[in-house]
Coordinates of C-alpha atoms and ligand atoms in Angstrom, one line a residue:
X23 CA 92.9 103.0 107.8
X24 CA 93.0 106.4 109.5
X25 CA 95.6 105.1 111.9
X26 CA 97.7 103.8 109.1
X27 CA 97.6 107.1 107.3
X28 CA 98.5 108.9 110.5
X29 CA 101.5 106.6 111.0
X30 CA 102.6 107.0 107.3
X31 CA 102.4 110.8 107.7
X32 CA 104.4 110.6 110.9
X33 CA 107.1 108.6 109.2
X34 CA 107.1 111.0 106.3
X35 CA 108.2 113.8 108.7
X36 CA 111.4 111.9 109.0
X37 CA 112.1 111.6 105.3
X38 CA 115.6 112.5 104.3
X39 CA 115.1 114.1 100.9
X40 CA 117.4 117.1 100.5
X41 CA 117.9 116.5 96.7
X42 CA 114.3 115.9 95.5
X43 CA 112.5 117.5 98.4
X44 CA 109.8 114.9 97.7
X45 CA 108.9 113.4 101.1
X46 CA 107.3 110.0 101.2
X47 CA 105.9 108.0 104.1
X48 CA 104.8 104.4 104.2
X49 CA 103.0 102.2 106.7
X50 CA 102.5 98.5 106.3
X51 CA 100.0 96.5 108.4
X52 CA 100.8 92.9 108.8
X53 CA 98.3 90.0 109.3
X54 CA 98.6 90.3 113.1
X55 CA 97.9 94.0 113.1
X56 CA 101.4 95.2 113.7
X57 CA 102.3 98.3 111.7
X58 CA 105.8 98.9 110.2
X59 CA 106.7 102.3 108.8
X60 CA 109.3 103.7 106.5
X61 CA 110.4 107.0 104.9
X62 CA 112.6 107.7 101.8
X63 CA 116.3 108.2 102.4
X64 CA 118.3 109.9 99.8
X65 CA 122.0 110.0 99.2
X66 CA 124.5 112.4 97.6
X67 CA 125.2 109.4 95.4
X68 CA 121.7 109.6 94.1
X69 CA 121.3 106.1 92.9
X70 CA 121.5 104.8 96.5
X71 CA 118.2 106.4 97.4
X72 CA 115.8 104.1 99.2
X73 CA 112.1 104.5 98.8
X74 CA 109.7 104.7 101.8
X75 CA 107.9 101.6 100.8
X76 CA 111.0 99.4 100.7
X77 CA 112.1 100.8 104.0
X78 CA 108.7 99.8 105.5
X79 CA 108.9 96.4 103.9
X80 CA 112.4 95.9 105.3
X81 CA 111.1 96.8 108.8
X82 CA 108.3 94.4 108.4
X83 CA 110.5 91.5 107.3
X84 CA 113.1 92.1 110.1
X85 CA 110.2 92.3 112.5
X86 CA 109.2 88.8 111.5
X87 CA 106.1 89.7 109.4
X88 CA 105.5 87.5 106.4
X89 CA 101.8 88.1 105.6
X90 CA 101.1 91.7 104.7
X91 CA 97.6 93.1 104.6
X92 CA 97.7 96.8 103.8
X93 CA 100.2 99.5 102.6
X94 CA 99.5 103.2 102.9
X95 CA 101.8 105.6 101.0
X96 CA 101.7 109.3 101.8
X97 CA 103.1 112.2 99.8
X98 CA 102.4 115.9 99.4
X99 CA 100.9 115.6 95.9
X100 CA 97.5 115.1 94.4
X101 CA 96.6 113.0 92.6
X102 CA 98.5 110.8 95.1
X103 CA 101.7 109.0 94.1
X104 CA 101.6 105.2 93.7
X105 CA 104.6 103.1 94.6
X106 CA 107.4 103.0 92.0
X107 CA 108.0 99.9 89.9
X108 CA 110.9 98.6 92.0
X109 CA 108.8 98.8 95.2
X110 CA 105.9 97.0 93.5
X111 CA 108.3 94.2 92.5
X112 CA 109.8 93.8 96.0
X113 CA 106.3 94.0 97.6
X114 CA 105.1 91.2 95.3
X115 CA 107.5 88.9 97.1
X116 CA 105.0 88.8 99.9
X117 CA 101.8 88.4 97.9
X118 CA 99.7 90.2 95.3
X119 CA 96.7 90.5 97.5
X120 CA 98.2 93.5 99.4
X121 CA 95.9 96.4 99.5
X122 CA 97.7 99.6 98.5
X123 CA 96.4 103.0 99.2
X124 CA 98.1 106.2 98.0
X125 CA 97.2 109.3 100.0
X126 CA 97.8 112.9 99.1
X127 CA 96.7 116.0 101.0
X128 CA 93.2 116.0 99.5
X129 CA 92.6 112.7 97.7
X130 CA 93.4 109.0 97.9
X131 CA 93.5 106.1 95.5
X132 CA 93.4 102.4 96.2
X133 CA 94.4 99.2 94.3
X134 CA 95.5 95.7 95.0
X135 CA 99.1 95.1 94.3
X136 CA 98.0 92.6 91.6
X137 CA 96.4 95.6 89.7
X138 CA 99.5 97.7 90.1
X139 CA 101.8 94.8 88.8
X140 CA 100.0 92.8 86.2
X141 CA 101.6 89.6 85.0
X142 CA 104.0 89.8 87.9
X143 CA 107.2 87.8 88.0
X144 CA 107.0 86.0 91.4
X145 CA 108.4 82.9 93.2
X146 CA 105.5 81.0 91.5
X147 CA 107.0 81.9 88.2
X148 CA 110.2 80.1 89.2
X149 CA 108.3 77.0 90.1
X150 CA 106.7 76.7 86.6
Ligands
THU208 N1 110.2 107.7 96.3 C1 109.6 106.8 97.3 O1 110.0 106.9 98.4 N2 108.7 105.9 96.9 C2 108.3 105.8 95.6 O2 107.5 104.9 95.3 C3 108.8 106.7 94.5 C4 109.8 107.6 94.9 C5 111.2 108.6 96.7 C6 112.6 108.4 96.2 C7 113.2 109.8 96.2 O3 113.7 110.0 97.5 C8 112.0 110.7 96.0 O4 110.8 109.9 96.2 C9 111.9 111.2 94.6 O5 112.0 110.2 93.6

């Protein structure tokens, strides 16, 4: 876990957030132990902004990962910031068992993705 926090914090250093000045880092550990990182990237056309979690998820997917174990999100705020709704939904694509940990400078909080996204709309919903 310490290593994931380290990697998320390192990614956070690369955040491009000149508009919000809210820097976010993310690290996802896949089933085989590989770690994929992301940071938020903002745009002068604000709506194009990409969250750190979705960046990390994209890196994991293009890296070939399909089973994800843990996600660590780092910010500079306490209580720590949990992933936004859009990120929760995209993460749900790869399973609700994902362990999500939000880490601030002094505190951390942990959930399963299932707890963060109750009654999730998933591919199983489409098969009903
Ligand atoms: N942000 C993330 O990177 N992840 C989240 O889950 C919520 C928000 C970013 C987007 C934007 O660059 C900044 O934080 C402020 O919203």
